[in-house]
């Protein structure tokens, strides 16, 4: 779903609770990763891996100038022969430490995953849950955006709204060279301006 479709979807959803809910959740996500300088882990269940959300967060990270939003996709069936960005297995959740953020996308709970998530939370990891509205996962999470069965939106659509909102409020931070260029540009403008009129 591209930016135009997200904008149209937001128009359709105007007046519903979804826009505010997705923006609040995205704000919590962005706030957690930016405050700690990155370290976003993204995991789904064995039956559902959030590929699209990972790709959209990478795009939002680039477009918004917030590299901290780019996640590491943690996969249930990762193999060492997979490309590096697809070879991160569940052991990465166990290795997560304080300052990292774990975003769990799950329609239904997975007992083996819950055990790892609980261990990560005990280790100081910030846990966010998207999808599961009841059970143990929401109780483990610091922030939850439930997408119950039968809701107006499905989990895929909500992920698009969250990823778009995660990047939209971020103000790109000026880089060192950019600041120098900006200062140089302002100096050049002031030197080339005509003198003020004596009248």
CSV table of N, CA and C in Angstrom, one decimal, residues 1-13 19 23 56 59-60 63 157 160-161 163-165 168:
chain,number,residue,atom,x,y,z
A,1,UNK,N,0.9,-1.2,0.0
A,1,UNK,CA,0.0,0.0,0.0
A,1,UNK,C,0.9,1.2,0.0
A,2,UNK,N,0.7,2.1,-1.0
A,2,UNK,CA,1.5,3.3,-1.1
A,2,UNK,C,0.9,4.5,-0.3
A,3,UNK,N,1.7,5.6,-0.3
A,3,UNK,CA,1.2,6.7,0.5
A,3,UNK,C,-0.1,7.3,0.1
A,4,UNK,N,-0.4,7.2,-1.2
A,4,UNK,CA,-1.7,7.7,-1.7
A,4,UNK,C,-2.8,6.9,-1.1
A,5,UNK,N,-2.7,5.6,-1.1
A,5,UNK,CA,-3.7,4.7,-0.6
A,5,UNK,C,-3.9,4.8,0.9
A,6,UNK,N,-2.8,5.0,1.6
A,6,UNK,CA,-2.8,5.2,3.0
A,6,UNK,C,-3.6,6.5,3.3
A,7,UNK,N,-3.3,7.6,2.5
A,7,UNK,CA,-4.1,8.8,2.7
A,7,UNK,C,-5.6,8.7,2.5
A,8,UNK,N,-5.9,7.9,1.4
A,8,UNK,CA,-7.3,7.6,1.1
A,8,UNK,C,-8.0,6.8,2.2
A,9,UNK,N,-7.2,5.8,2.7
A,9,UNK,CA,-7.7,5.0,3.8
A,9,UNK,C,-8.0,5.9,5.1
A,10,UNK,N,-7.1,6.8,5.3
A,10,UNK,CA,-7.3,7.7,6.5
A,10,UNK,C,-8.5,8.6,6.3
A,11,UNK,N,-8.8,9.0,5.1
A,11,UNK,CA,-10.0,9.8,4.8
A,11,UNK,C,-11.2,9.0,5.1
A,12,UNK,N,-11.2,7.7,4.7
A,12,UNK,CA,-12.4,6.8,5.0
A,12,UNK,C,-12.5,6.6,6.4
A,13,UNK,N,-11.4,6.5,7.2
A,13,UNK,CA,-11.5,6.2,8.6
A,13,UNK,C,-11.6,7.4,9.5
A,19,UNK,N,-7.7,5.9,13.6
A,19,UNK,CA,-6.6,6.8,13.3
A,19,UNK,C,-5.9,7.2,14.6
A,23,UNK,N,-2.0,6.0,15.5
A,23,UNK,CA,-1.0,7.1,15.8
A,23,UNK,C,-0.4,7.0,17.2
A,56,UNK,N,7.9,-1.8,5.1
A,56,UNK,CA,7.4,-0.5,5.2
A,56,UNK,C,8.1,0.3,6.3
A,59,UNK,N,11.3,1.6,4.8
A,59,UNK,CA,11.0,2.7,4.0
A,59,UNK,C,10.8,4.0,4.8
A,60,UNK,N,9.9,3.9,5.8
A,60,UNK,CA,9.6,5.0,6.7
A,60,UNK,C,10.9,5.5,7.4
A,63,UNK,N,12.7,7.6,4.7
A,63,UNK,CA,12.0,8.8,4.3
A,63,UNK,C,11.9,9.8,5.4
A,157,UNK,N,-4.0,-4.2,7.2
A,157,UNK,CA,-4.3,-2.8,7.0
A,157,UNK,C,-3.8,-2.0,8.2
A,160,UNK,N,-0.2,-1.2,7.9
A,160,UNK,CA,0.1,-0.1,7.0
A,160,UNK,C,-0.1,1.3,7.7
A,161,UNK,N,-1.2,1.4,8.5
A,161,UNK,CA,-1.4,2.7,9.2
A,161,UNK,C,-0.4,2.9,10.2
A,163,UNK,N,2.8,1.8,10.3
A,163,UNK,CA,4.1,2.1,9.7
A,163,UNK,C,4.1,3.5,9.2
A,164,UNK,N,3.0,4.0,8.5
A,164,UNK,CA,3.0,5.3,8.0
A,164,UNK,C,3.0,6.3,9.1
A,165,UNK,N,2.3,6.1,10.2
A,165,UNK,CA,2.3,7.0,11.3
A,165,UNK,C,3.6,7.0,12.0
A,168,UNK,N,5.7,9.6,10.1
A,168,UNK,CA,5.2,10.9,9.7
A,168,UNK,C,5.5,12.0,10.7
